[in-house]
């Protein structure tokens, strides 16, 4: 069975389980084949997540990042906290310093002093 045949079988199966979501299912397939991300926006209760999860169940080893957004969702919740010190040229990010044993020893010694 070719990749095309497999993809068409998955599309048909998902379309048979989800009513009136043919365009979404097609976009999922295109994003998967192109190895690109897919951002799905719509009103609640339109089976967006259901269609995506149903499609994903057919793909061995598929990974998915899912986040329910609302008007109160901010950038920090999506992308994490920005380390402002990493934006300064020549500075060392905290994550690098915390992984260094010498830095940890000196930091501990300063706290005890």
Short mmCIF file of C-alpha atoms in Angstrom, two decimals:
data_model
loop_
_atom_site.label_atom_id
_atom_site.label_comp_id
_atom_site.label_asym_id
_atom_site.label_seq_id
_atom_site.Cartn_x
_atom_site.Cartn_y
_atom_site.Cartn_z
CA UNK A 1 0.00 0.00 0.00
CA UNK A 2 1.52 3.34 -1.06
CA UNK A 3 1.76 6.43 1.14
CA UNK A 4 -0.96 8.05 -0.96
CA UNK A 5 -3.31 5.11 -0.41
CA UNK A 6 -2.59 5.07 3.32
CA UNK A 7 -3.22 8.81 3.64
CA UNK A 8 -6.46 8.59 1.66
CA UNK A 9 -7.62 5.71 3.88
CA UNK A 10 -6.91 7.75 7.03
CA UNK A 11 -8.68 10.80 5.58
CA UNK A 12 -11.72 8.70 4.66
CA UNK A 13 -11.82 7.09 8.10
CA UNK A 14 -11.60 10.42 9.95
CA UNK A 15 -14.14 12.07 7.63
CA UNK A 16 -16.49 9.15 8.31
CA UNK A 17 -16.25 9.76 12.06
CA UNK A 18 -16.43 13.58 12.08
CA UNK A 19 -19.27 15.42 10.36
CA UNK A 20 -18.58 18.45 8.14
CA UNK A 21 -14.84 18.68 8.91
CA UNK A 22 -13.48 17.65 5.51
CA UNK A 23 -11.47 20.86 5.07
CA UNK A 24 -9.88 20.52 8.51
CA UNK A 25 -8.98 16.88 7.87
CA UNK A 26 -7.42 17.85 4.54
CA UNK A 27 -5.39 20.60 6.23
CA UNK A 28 -4.17 18.12 8.86
CA UNK A 29 -3.00 15.78 6.10
CA UNK A 30 -1.24 18.58 4.22
CA UNK A 31 0.52 19.81 7.38
CA UNK A 32 1.62 16.27 8.17
CA UNK A 33 2.97 15.59 4.68
CA UNK A 34 4.70 18.99 4.55
CA UNK A 35 6.10 18.50 8.08
CA UNK A 36 4.72 21.89 9.11
CA UNK A 37 2.75 23.08 12.12
CA UNK A 38 -0.99 23.58 11.95
CA UNK A 39 -2.81 26.28 13.92
CA UNK A 40 -6.54 25.65 14.18
CA UNK A 41 -8.79 28.48 15.32
CA UNK A 42 -12.54 28.33 15.77
CA UNK A 43 -15.45 28.54 18.16
CA UNK A 44 -15.74 25.94 20.94
CA UNK A 45 -17.58 22.71 20.22
CA UNK A 46 -16.71 22.33 16.54
CA UNK A 47 -14.82 19.02 16.94
CA UNK A 48 -11.45 20.57 16.09
CA UNK A 49 -9.51 18.71 18.79
CA UNK A 50 -11.51 15.54 18.23
CA UNK A 51 -10.69 15.48 14.51
CA UNK A 52 -7.00 16.14 15.15
CA UNK A 53 -6.76 13.47 17.86
CA UNK A 54 -8.61 10.96 15.69
CA UNK A 55 -6.24 11.63 12.80
CA UNK A 56 -3.19 11.41 15.08
CA UNK A 57 -4.26 7.98 16.36
CA UNK A 58 -3.65 6.61 12.87
CA UNK A 59 -0.03 7.85 12.74
CA UNK A 60 2.60 5.76 14.53
CA UNK A 61 4.96 7.92 16.58
CA UNK A 62 3.05 11.15 15.95
CA UNK A 63 3.63 14.02 18.39
CA UNK A 64 1.27 16.86 19.14
CA UNK A 65 1.41 20.12 21.08
CA UNK A 66 -2.01 21.26 22.14
CA UNK A 67 -2.94 24.39 24.03
CA UNK A 68 -6.41 25.73 24.68
CA UNK A 69 -6.30 29.50 24.19
CA UNK A 70 -8.57 32.12 25.70
CA UNK A 71 -8.65 35.89 25.82
CA UNK A 72 -6.55 35.72 29.00
CA UNK A 73 -3.77 33.59 27.47
CA UNK A 74 -0.53 35.55 27.26
CA UNK A 75 2.79 34.93 25.51
CA UNK A 76 4.50 33.66 28.68
CA UNK A 77 1.97 30.83 29.01
CA UNK A 78 2.64 29.77 25.42
CA UNK A 79 6.37 30.30 24.98
CA UNK A 80 7.71 30.45 28.54
CA UNK A 81 9.37 33.26 30.42
CA UNK A 82 11.84 35.43 28.53
CA UNK A 83 15.29 35.49 30.13
CA UNK A 84 16.13 39.18 29.70
CA UNK A 85 19.79 38.62 30.61
CA UNK A 86 20.16 36.40 27.53
CA UNK A 87 19.26 39.38 25.33
CA UNK A 88 22.26 41.41 26.56
CA UNK A 89 25.31 40.85 24.30
CA UNK A 90 28.07 38.97 26.11
CA UNK A 91 25.90 37.81 29.00
CA UNK A 92 25.47 34.18 30.02
CA UNK A 93 21.91 32.83 30.41
CA UNK A 94 20.90 31.56 33.87
CA UNK A 95 20.24 28.08 32.48
CA UNK A 96 23.91 27.78 31.44
CA UNK A 97 25.20 29.10 34.76
CA UNK A 98 22.99 26.78 36.80
CA UNK A 99 24.42 23.79 34.93
CA UNK A 100 28.02 24.75 35.78
CA UNK A 101 29.44 23.07 38.91
CA UNK A 102 31.97 25.85 39.64
CA UNK A 103 29.25 28.50 39.45
CA UNK A 104 27.02 26.49 41.78
CA UNK A 105 29.84 26.13 44.33
CA UNK A 106 30.64 29.86 44.25
CA UNK A 107 26.96 30.75 44.43
CA UNK A 108 26.50 28.48 47.46
CA UNK A 109 29.60 29.95 49.16
CA UNK A 110 28.28 33.49 48.64
CA UNK A 111 24.92 32.56 50.15
CA UNK A 112 26.63 31.13 53.22
CA UNK A 113 28.89 34.17 53.68
#
